Amino acid sequence: MVEGREPNEAVERHLSFLLEASREFSGSLALSDVLERVGRKLLEVVPGTRVGVVLRSRDRTRLRLVAAAAREEGSGFTERLLDGDRYPEIQQVLETRQPLQIAEVDTHSLLSPVREALAATGLRSLFVVPLVVRGHCLGALSLADAEGEELSEDSRALVLAVSNLAAVAIHNAELFGELEASAKELEKAVEVRTRRLQQSHLRLSMLNDITIALNLAHDQEGLLCAALGHLERLEGFDHVQVYLAEPEEPQVEVLGLGPGGELLRVEHELEDATDRGVLELEGVGVPLPSGPGHHLEGRGSHVLAPLVSKDGLVGAIQAFATAEEAFGSEELELLQQVAGEMSIALERARLVEAERQRTRQFRVISDIGRQLTGRVGAGHLLDTAAHLIRESLGFWMVAVLQLDESGQELRVAGSSSADDSLGDVLKEHRQRVDEGLCGQAFGEGKPVLAADVTSAPGFLATKGVPTRSELAVPIRVEGVTLGVLDLQSERLRAFREEDLVVASTLADQLGAAIKLAQLVDDLQEEREFTQRIIENMSGGLLVTDHRRLVKVINTRGAEMLRIDPEDLLERDLIEVFPSAAPLFQYAPDTVSRECEVLRADETAVPLGFSNAFFADATGRRTAIIVTFRDLSEVRELQRQVRQAERLATIGTVAAGVAHEIRNPLFGISATAQVLAGELTDGALAELCHSMLEETNRLNRLVTSLVAYGRPPSLALSPVDPVALWREVVEACRPQVDESSCEVVIEGEGEDDRTVEADHDQLKQVLLNLLLNAIDAAESRIELAVDWEAVPEKVVLSIEDDGPGLTEADLEHVFDLFYTTKGKGSGMGLAISRKIVEDHGGVLQAQARPGEGAVFEVLLPR
């Protein structure tokens, strides 16, 4: 401003606008913001329809439209590349760096190539100014108008001023954008570098963890689980698996982790591999099958590193990823490092396992030998031996074959298999003694080893057993072959030289165990034979030591003494049975003696016994053997013989007495009857009647006496015991009614079984018993028939509630002429007992003083 001159109002307004535009343009460093503000500001102060900003591309070879503003439509940022030939006015301004005013687009020669396109936009005039900063042309600002109004000089000057401000703001925004892009690229590079460092650190840490885990794991399975588990946790490793192969083996093992972290494995057959000692990992030898339990669809890449031992290549470790080109040199280096550590660990694990195997084999051989020789007999010896060998040494199938009874075939006497379903197949296996590898080992007396049974001459397959290799070792003792120890495997080349040594040692132990078992079995058989003799002795056998502690007692002896053998063993016999002291009296001149022993149930038993004393080399008695027998039956037989002799005597005497008595008795009876007919009243008539009664009683006595001594004559027929009791009760009805006793037949109508007996004689027995009971009972008599109380017997019992019998009564109650009643002959029970004994039964009584009498008739069923 010139001093002394009034400022022009338009100039002030323009200056104010430019200051405001400068502040507004510099208020943002975002290119889109700046361009939007430039367009909006220009349309505020100059006429025009549309403002556009065209900048050169970053390589300065092309144009790009970055912003456009329209008075009615508003402004917007849009960046796209432009074809320079379609904008000749822009190209001229960029080349000349001078503003270009085109009043009429329809007539201007510069726009003739694009006139049709411009006409379609409806624009009639253009004003284009360059955007220059520090000598660099950034682009151009285009002001287009649809009215065709030419800009005034002030407006052009204002547009130029705004373009200069816009150029600076755009330049600053581009610099800021470049700086921001550089910062982002730097940040991204730092992030990538950091991530790589982190991954590198993670891999180093993982490698360290794997190394530690491999060093801590001494078995193959443990170290493989550790390594695979750590690797699968690394970013980008979707699945990892290991290939392992043994030299000379036609298959490779593929191992991977299952869903639960468990180690899964499959065997993959090698195909057309010329060198089995080298694992061909890519293609021909092993076609890289998927790991067990894992399948990743669309695997994009994999990386593989070899596992090398001192013997050469033994396997490989392989990682898979679904992404393409997921693995680089770092992943390969890491996998190689892990493979190196794994190779060392696998070799160490194999050495440790081999040493463990040797130690375990020696320990197992010793343990098996101890267990086998510790058995007291054959029994399940060979099954036990086969199971111990298989479980302890890890063989797949173990069998022990022996000659059968014919001596022509080998049979499986003991077996154990990892496949339980083969148990029955093995037990049923038989083969001729000259067949198969077992027959060869048996015949030659030497071990036979077949690494591949398909190429072994004479191999004999067992149906259902997938044998691929076999080791047969003869079991020999003292130059004699007792059998064959047969080891089989479902794998080729499963047995090595060390297995042959182990199997031969086990075969020797088996031979010793079998021989010992045979001796023990022979001894056991002799012992059992002796024991059977002792148990089947008709008498008792008792052995004590020198202290009289019972060491042996047979069943019959315990039954005689009525004691459980367990209650007597290791006890002093005299403490248990004080009355047995005579058993131990030494009397060398006495072969057999008798004594009476009070048994455990307080009953006495007569024993006939003999004893023997064993002495050691010093003459000290070490054991006493007592043999004894129950003399009760002997004494009963003696009693029966005496009774039979007495009966015979009685019969002879009775016959003579009856003859001598009946003749005069008949005369007396006839005379008394004549006198009784003559004397009808008075004392003499009563005397005659008394004489007749006595002669009749004497005749009945003689008749009973003759019947008692007469040999039995039975008319047997089926008799219902319950029905017979009813007949007897009815026959005694007058006596029952007179006594007012209640007579009860228990079990009446519950059983219709019969017994073979003489109906009349058995009825006579029951009549005698019931009449005696009526005489003794106070109010009640119980009659019963029991088919179950005594084996093979039926018991007819009668029980009254009278005074009962004493022990003294019981000794003589069945004696002839013995009676406890005021009147009676004492022959009823004696005759009844004889009738029952004639039936092969027993008539017995119980002494129950004060509790009533019980009589039982035991008849054979």
CSV table of N, CA and C in Angstrom, one decimal, residues 74-179:
chain,number,residue,atom,x,y,z
A,74,GLY,N,-21.1,-29.8,-5.4
A,74,GLY,CA,-20.2,-29.9,-4.3
A,74,GLY,C,-18.9,-30.4,-4.8
A,75,SER,N,-18.0,-30.7,-3.9
A,75,SER,CA,-16.6,-31.1,-4.2
A,75,SER,C,-16.4,-32.6,-3.7
A,76,GLY,N,-15.4,-33.2,-4.3
A,76,GLY,CA,-15.1,-34.5,-3.9
A,76,GLY,C,-13.7,-34.9,-4.4
A,77,PHE,N,-13.1,-35.8,-3.6
A,77,PHE,CA,-11.7,-36.2,-3.9
A,77,PHE,C,-11.8,-37.6,-4.6
A,78,THR,N,-11.3,-37.6,-5.8
A,78,THR,CA,-11.2,-38.9,-6.5
A,78,THR,C,-9.9,-38.9,-7.3
A,79,GLU,N,-9.2,-40.0,-7.2
A,79,GLU,CA,-7.9,-40.0,-7.8
A,79,GLU,C,-7.9,-41.1,-8.9
A,80,ARG,N,-7.6,-40.7,-10.2
A,80,ARG,CA,-7.5,-41.6,-11.2
A,80,ARG,C,-6.5,-41.1,-12.3
A,81,LEU,N,-6.0,-42.0,-13.0
A,81,LEU,CA,-5.0,-41.7,-14.1
A,81,LEU,C,-5.8,-41.2,-15.3
A,82,LEU,N,-5.2,-40.2,-16.0
A,82,LEU,CA,-5.8,-39.6,-17.1
A,82,LEU,C,-4.9,-39.8,-18.4
A,83,ASP,N,-5.6,-39.8,-19.5
A,83,ASP,CA,-4.9,-39.8,-20.8
A,83,ASP,C,-4.6,-38.4,-21.2
A,84,GLY,N,-3.3,-38.1,-21.3
A,84,GLY,CA,-2.8,-36.7,-21.6
A,84,GLY,C,-3.3,-36.2,-22.9
A,85,ASP,N,-3.5,-37.1,-23.9
A,85,ASP,CA,-3.9,-36.6,-25.2
A,85,ASP,C,-5.4,-36.1,-25.1
A,86,ARG,N,-6.1,-36.4,-24.2
A,86,ARG,CA,-7.5,-36.0,-24.1
A,86,ARG,C,-7.5,-34.6,-23.3
A,87,TYR,N,-6.4,-34.1,-22.8
A,87,TYR,CA,-6.4,-32.9,-22.1
A,87,TYR,C,-5.2,-32.0,-22.7
A,88,PRO,N,-5.3,-31.5,-24.0
A,88,PRO,CA,-4.2,-30.7,-24.6
A,88,PRO,C,-4.0,-29.4,-23.8
A,89,GLU,N,-5.0,-28.8,-23.3
A,89,GLU,CA,-4.9,-27.5,-22.6
A,89,GLU,C,-4.0,-27.7,-21.3
A,90,ILE,N,-4.2,-28.9,-20.7
A,90,ILE,CA,-3.4,-29.2,-19.5
A,90,ILE,C,-1.9,-29.4,-19.9
A,91,GLN,N,-1.7,-30.2,-20.9
A,91,GLN,CA,-0.4,-30.5,-21.4
A,91,GLN,C,0.4,-29.2,-21.7
A,92,GLN,N,-0.3,-28.2,-22.4
A,92,GLN,CA,0.3,-27.0,-22.8
A,92,GLN,C,0.7,-26.2,-21.6
A,93,VAL,N,-0.2,-26.1,-20.6
A,93,VAL,CA,0.2,-25.3,-19.4
A,93,VAL,C,1.3,-25.9,-18.6
A,94,LEU,N,1.4,-27.3,-18.6
A,94,LEU,CA,2.5,-28.0,-17.9
A,94,LEU,C,3.8,-27.7,-18.6
A,95,GLU,N,3.7,-27.7,-20.0
A,95,GLU,CA,4.9,-27.5,-20.7
A,95,GLU,C,5.4,-26.0,-20.6
A,96,THR,N,4.4,-25.1,-20.7
A,96,THR,CA,4.8,-23.7,-20.8
A,96,THR,C,4.9,-23.0,-19.4
A,97,ARG,N,4.2,-23.6,-18.5
A,97,ARG,CA,4.1,-23.1,-17.1
A,97,ARG,C,3.5,-21.7,-17.1
A,98,GLN,N,2.6,-21.5,-18.1
A,98,GLN,CA,1.9,-20.2,-18.3
A,98,GLN,C,0.4,-20.4,-18.2
A,99,PRO,N,-0.3,-19.4,-17.7
A,99,PRO,CA,-1.8,-19.6,-17.6
A,99,PRO,C,-2.3,-19.6,-19.1
A,100,LEU,N,-3.4,-20.2,-19.2
A,100,LEU,CA,-4.0,-20.3,-20.5
A,100,LEU,C,-5.5,-20.0,-20.4
A,101,GLN,N,-6.0,-18.9,-21.2
A,101,GLN,CA,-7.4,-18.5,-21.1
A,101,GLN,C,-8.0,-18.9,-22.5
A,102,ILE,N,-9.0,-19.7,-22.4
A,102,ILE,CA,-9.8,-20.1,-23.6
A,102,ILE,C,-11.2,-19.6,-23.4
A,103,ALA,N,-11.6,-18.6,-24.2
A,103,ALA,CA,-12.9,-18.0,-24.0
A,103,ALA,C,-14.0,-18.9,-24.6
A,104,GLU,N,-13.7,-19.5,-25.8
A,104,GLU,CA,-14.7,-20.4,-26.4
A,104,GLU,C,-14.0,-21.7,-26.8
A,105,VAL,N,-14.5,-22.7,-26.1
A,105,VAL,CA,-13.9,-24.1,-26.4
A,105,VAL,C,-14.2,-24.6,-27.8
A,106,ASP,N,-15.4,-24.0,-28.3
A,106,ASP,CA,-15.8,-24.6,-29.6
A,106,ASP,C,-15.0,-24.1,-30.7
A,107,THR,N,-14.2,-23.0,-30.5
A,107,THR,CA,-13.5,-22.4,-31.6
A,107,THR,C,-12.0,-22.4,-31.4
A,108,HIS,N,-11.6,-22.7,-30.3
A,108,HIS,CA,-10.1,-22.7,-30.0
A,108,HIS,C,-9.5,-23.9,-30.7
A,109,SER,N,-8.4,-23.6,-31.5
A,109,SER,CA,-7.8,-24.7,-32.3
A,109,SER,C,-7.1,-25.8,-31.4
A,110,LEU,N,-6.6,-25.3,-30.2
A,110,LEU,CA,-5.9,-26.3,-29.3
A,110,LEU,C,-6.8,-27.5,-28.9
A,111,LEU,N,-8.2,-27.2,-28.8
A,111,LEU,CA,-9.1,-28.2,-28.3
A,111,LEU,C,-9.8,-28.9,-29.4
A,112,SER,N,-9.4,-28.7,-30.7
A,112,SER,CA,-10.1,-29.4,-31.8
A,112,SER,C,-10.1,-30.9,-31.6
A,113,PRO,N,-9.1,-31.6,-31.2
A,113,PRO,CA,-9.1,-33.0,-31.0
A,113,PRO,C,-10.1,-33.5,-30.0
A,114,VAL,N,-10.4,-32.6,-29.0
A,114,VAL,CA,-11.3,-33.1,-28.0
A,114,VAL,C,-12.6,-32.3,-27.9
A,115,ARG,N,-12.9,-31.6,-29.0
A,115,ARG,CA,-14.0,-30.7,-28.9
A,115,ARG,C,-15.3,-31.4,-28.6
A,116,GLU,N,-15.5,-32.5,-29.3
A,116,GLU,CA,-16.8,-33.3,-29.1
A,116,GLU,C,-17.0,-33.7,-27.6
A,117,ALA,N,-15.9,-34.2,-27.0
A,117,ALA,CA,-16.0,-34.6,-25.6
A,117,ALA,C,-16.3,-33.4,-24.7
A,118,LEU,N,-15.7,-32.2,-25.0
A,118,LEU,CA,-15.9,-31.1,-24.2
A,118,LEU,C,-17.3,-30.6,-24.4
A,119,ALA,N,-17.8,-30.6,-25.7
A,119,ALA,CA,-19.2,-30.2,-26.0
A,119,ALA,C,-20.2,-31.0,-25.2
A,120,ALA,N,-19.9,-32.3,-25.0
A,120,ALA,CA,-20.8,-33.1,-24.2
A,120,ALA,C,-20.9,-32.7,-22.7
A,121,THR,N,-19.8,-32.0,-22.2
A,121,THR,CA,-19.8,-31.6,-20.8
A,121,THR,C,-20.6,-30.3,-20.6
A,122,GLY,N,-20.9,-29.6,-21.7
A,122,GLY,CA,-21.6,-28.3,-21.6
A,122,GLY,C,-20.7,-27.1,-21.2
A,123,LEU,N,-19.4,-27.3,-21.1
A,123,LEU,CA,-18.5,-26.2,-20.7
A,123,LEU,C,-18.1,-25.4,-21.9
A,124,ARG,N,-18.0,-24.0,-21.7
A,124,ARG,CA,-17.8,-23.2,-22.9
A,124,ARG,C,-16.5,-22.4,-22.8
A,125,SER,N,-16.0,-22.2,-21.5
A,125,SER,CA,-14.7,-21.5,-21.4
A,125,SER,C,-13.8,-22.2,-20.3
A,126,LEU,N,-12.5,-22.0,-20.5
A,126,LEU,CA,-11.6,-22.6,-19.6
A,126,LEU,C,-10.5,-21.6,-19.2
A,127,PHE,N,-10.1,-21.7,-18.0
A,127,PHE,CA,-8.9,-20.9,-17.5
A,127,PHE,C,-8.0,-21.9,-16.8
A,128,VAL,N,-6.8,-22.2,-17.3
A,128,VAL,CA,-5.9,-23.2,-16.7
A,128,VAL,C,-4.7,-22.5,-16.3
A,129,VAL,N,-4.2,-22.7,-15.0
A,129,VAL,CA,-3.0,-22.1,-14.5
A,129,VAL,C,-2.1,-23.2,-14.0
A,130,PRO,N,-0.8,-23.1,-14.1
A,130,PRO,CA,0.1,-24.1,-13.6
A,130,PRO,C,0.2,-24.0,-12.0
A,131,LEU,N,0.5,-25.2,-11.4
A,131,LEU,CA,0.8,-25.2,-10.0
A,131,LEU,C,2.3,-25.4,-9.8
A,132,VAL,N,3.0,-24.3,-9.5
A,132,VAL,CA,4.5,-24.4,-9.5
A,132,VAL,C,4.9,-24.0,-8.1
A,133,VAL,N,5.9,-24.8,-7.6
A,133,VAL,CA,6.5,-24.6,-6.3
A,133,VAL,C,8.0,-24.8,-6.5
A,134,ARG,N,8.8,-23.8,-6.1
A,134,ARG,CA,10.2,-23.8,-6.1
A,134,ARG,C,10.8,-24.3,-7.5
A,135,GLY,N,10.1,-23.9,-8.5
A,135,GLY,CA,10.6,-24.2,-9.9
A,135,GLY,C,10.1,-25.5,-10.4
A,136,HIS,N,9.3,-26.2,-9.6
A,136,HIS,CA,8.8,-27.6,-10.0
A,136,HIS,C,7.3,-27.4,-10.3
A,137,CYS,N,6.9,-27.9,-11.4
A,137,CYS,CA,5.5,-27.8,-11.8
A,137,CYS,C,4.8,-29.1,-11.4
A,138,LEU,N,3.9,-28.9,-10.4
A,138,LEU,CA,3.2,-30.1,-9.8
A,138,LEU,C,2.1,-30.6,-10.7
A,139,GLY,N,1.4,-29.6,-11.4
A,139,GLY,CA,0.2,-29.9,-12.1
A,139,GLY,C,-0.4,-28.7,-12.6
A,140,ALA,N,-1.8,-28.7,-12.7
A,140,ALA,CA,-2.5,-27.6,-13.2
A,140,ALA,C,-3.8,-27.5,-12.5
A,141,LEU,N,-4.3,-26.2,-12.4
A,141,LEU,CA,-5.6,-26.0,-11.8
A,141,LEU,C,-6.5,-25.5,-13.0
A,142,SER,N,-7.6,-26.1,-13.2
A,142,SER,CA,-8.5,-25.8,-14.3
A,142,SER,C,-9.8,-25.2,-13.8
A,143,LEU,N,-10.2,-24.0,-14.3
A,143,LEU,CA,-11.5,-23.4,-13.9
A,143,LEU,C,-12.3,-23.3,-15.2
A,144,ALA,N,-13.4,-24.1,-15.2
A,144,ALA,CA,-14.3,-24.2,-16.3
A,144,ALA,C,-15.6,-23.5,-16.0
A,145,ASP,N,-16.2,-22.9,-17.2
A,145,ASP,CA,-17.5,-22.2,-17.0
A,145,ASP,C,-18.4,-22.6,-18.1
A,146,ALA,N,-19.7,-22.8,-17.7
A,146,ALA,CA,-20.7,-23.2,-18.7
A,146,ALA,C,-21.3,-22.0,-19.4
A,147,GLU,N,-21.1,-20.8,-18.9
A,147,GLU,CA,-21.7,-19.6,-19.5
A,147,GLU,C,-20.8,-19.0,-20.5
A,148,GLY,N,-19.6,-19.3,-20.6
A,148,GLY,CA,-18.6,-18.8,-21.5
A,148,GLY,C,-18.2,-17.4,-21.2
A,149,GLU,N,-18.3,-17.0,-19.9
A,149,GLU,CA,-17.9,-15.7,-19.4
A,149,GLU,C,-16.4,-15.7,-19.2
A,150,GLU,N,-15.7,-14.7,-19.9
A,150,GLU,CA,-14.3,-14.6,-19.7
A,150,GLU,C,-14.0,-13.9,-18.4
A,151,LEU,N,-12.9,-14.4,-17.7
A,151,LEU,CA,-12.5,-13.9,-16.4
A,151,LEU,C,-11.9,-12.5,-16.6
A,152,SER,N,-12.2,-11.7,-15.6
A,152,SER,CA,-11.6,-10.4,-15.6
A,152,SER,C,-10.1,-10.5,-15.2
A,153,GLU,N,-9.4,-9.4,-15.4
A,153,GLU,CA,-8.0,-9.4,-15.0
A,153,GLU,C,-7.9,-9.7,-13.5
A,154,ASP,N,-8.7,-9.0,-12.7
A,154,ASP,CA,-8.7,-9.2,-11.2
A,154,ASP,C,-8.9,-10.7,-10.9
A,155,SER,N,-9.9,-11.3,-11.5
A,155,SER,CA,-10.2,-12.7,-11.2
A,155,SER,C,-9.1,-13.6,-11.6
A,156,ARG,N,-8.5,-13.3,-12.8
A,156,ARG,CA,-7.4,-14.1,-13.2
A,156,ARG,C,-6.2,-14.0,-12.2
A,157,ALA,N,-6.0,-12.7,-11.8
A,157,ALA,CA,-4.9,-12.5,-10.8
A,157,ALA,C,-5.2,-13.2,-9.5
A,158,LEU,N,-6.5,-13.2,-9.1
A,158,LEU,CA,-6.9,-13.9,-7.9
A,158,LEU,C,-6.7,-15.4,-8.0
A,159,VAL,N,-7.1,-15.9,-9.2
A,159,VAL,CA,-6.9,-17.4,-9.4
A,159,VAL,C,-5.5,-17.8,-9.4
A,160,LEU,N,-4.6,-16.9,-10.0
A,160,LEU,CA,-3.2,-17.2,-10.0
A,160,LEU,C,-2.6,-17.2,-8.5
A,161,ALA,N,-3.1,-16.2,-7.8
A,161,ALA,CA,-2.7,-16.1,-6.4
A,161,ALA,C,-3.1,-17.4,-5.6
A,162,VAL,N,-4.4,-17.7,-5.8
A,162,VAL,CA,-4.9,-19.0,-5.1
A,162,VAL,C,-4.1,-20.2,-5.6
A,163,SER,N,-3.8,-20.3,-6.9
A,163,SER,CA,-3.0,-21.4,-7.4
A,163,SER,C,-1.7,-21.5,-6.7
A,164,ASN,N,-1.0,-20.3,-6.5
A,164,ASN,CA,0.3,-20.4,-5.9
A,164,ASN,C,0.1,-20.9,-4.4
A,165,LEU,N,-0.9,-20.4,-3.7
A,165,LEU,CA,-1.1,-20.9,-2.4
A,165,LEU,C,-1.5,-22.4,-2.4
A,166,ALA,N,-2.3,-22.7,-3.4
A,166,ALA,CA,-2.7,-24.2,-3.5
A,166,ALA,C,-1.5,-25.0,-3.8
A,167,ALA,N,-0.6,-24.5,-4.7
A,167,ALA,CA,0.6,-25.3,-5.0
A,167,ALA,C,1.4,-25.6,-3.8
A,168,VAL,N,1.6,-24.5,-3.0
A,168,VAL,CA,2.4,-24.8,-1.7
A,168,VAL,C,1.7,-25.8,-0.8
A,169,ALA,N,0.4,-25.6,-0.7
A,169,ALA,CA,-0.3,-26.5,0.2
A,169,ALA,C,-0.3,-28.0,-0.3
A,170,ILE,N,-0.5,-28.1,-1.7
A,170,ILE,CA,-0.5,-29.4,-2.3
A,170,ILE,C,0.9,-30.0,-2.1
A,171,HIS,N,2.0,-29.2,-2.4
A,171,HIS,CA,3.3,-29.7,-2.2
A,171,HIS,C,3.6,-30.2,-0.8
A,172,ASN,N,3.2,-29.3,0.2
A,172,ASN,CA,3.3,-29.8,1.6
A,172,ASN,C,2.5,-31.1,1.8
A,173,ALA,N,1.3,-31.1,1.3
A,173,ALA,CA,0.5,-32.4,1.6
A,173,ALA,C,1.2,-33.6,0.9
A,174,GLU,N,1.7,-33.4,-0.3
A,174,GLU,CA,2.4,-34.5,-0.9
A,174,GLU,C,3.6,-34.9,-0.2
A,175,LEU,N,4.4,-33.9,0.3
A,175,LEU,CA,5.6,-34.2,1.1
A,175,LEU,C,5.2,-35.0,2.4
A,176,PHE,N,4.1,-34.4,3.0
A,176,PHE,CA,3.6,-35.1,4.2
A,176,PHE,C,3.1,-36.5,3.9
A,177,GLY,N,2.4,-36.7,2.7
A,177,GLY,CA,2.0,-38.0,2.3
A,177,GLY,C,3.1,-38.9,2.1
A,178,GLU,N,4.2,-38.4,1.4
A,178,GLU,CA,5.4,-39.2,1.2
A,178,GLU,C,6.0,-39.6,2.5
A,179,LEU,N,6.1,-38.6,3.4
A,179,LEU,CA,6.7,-38.8,4.7
A,179,LEU,C,5.9,-39.8,5.5
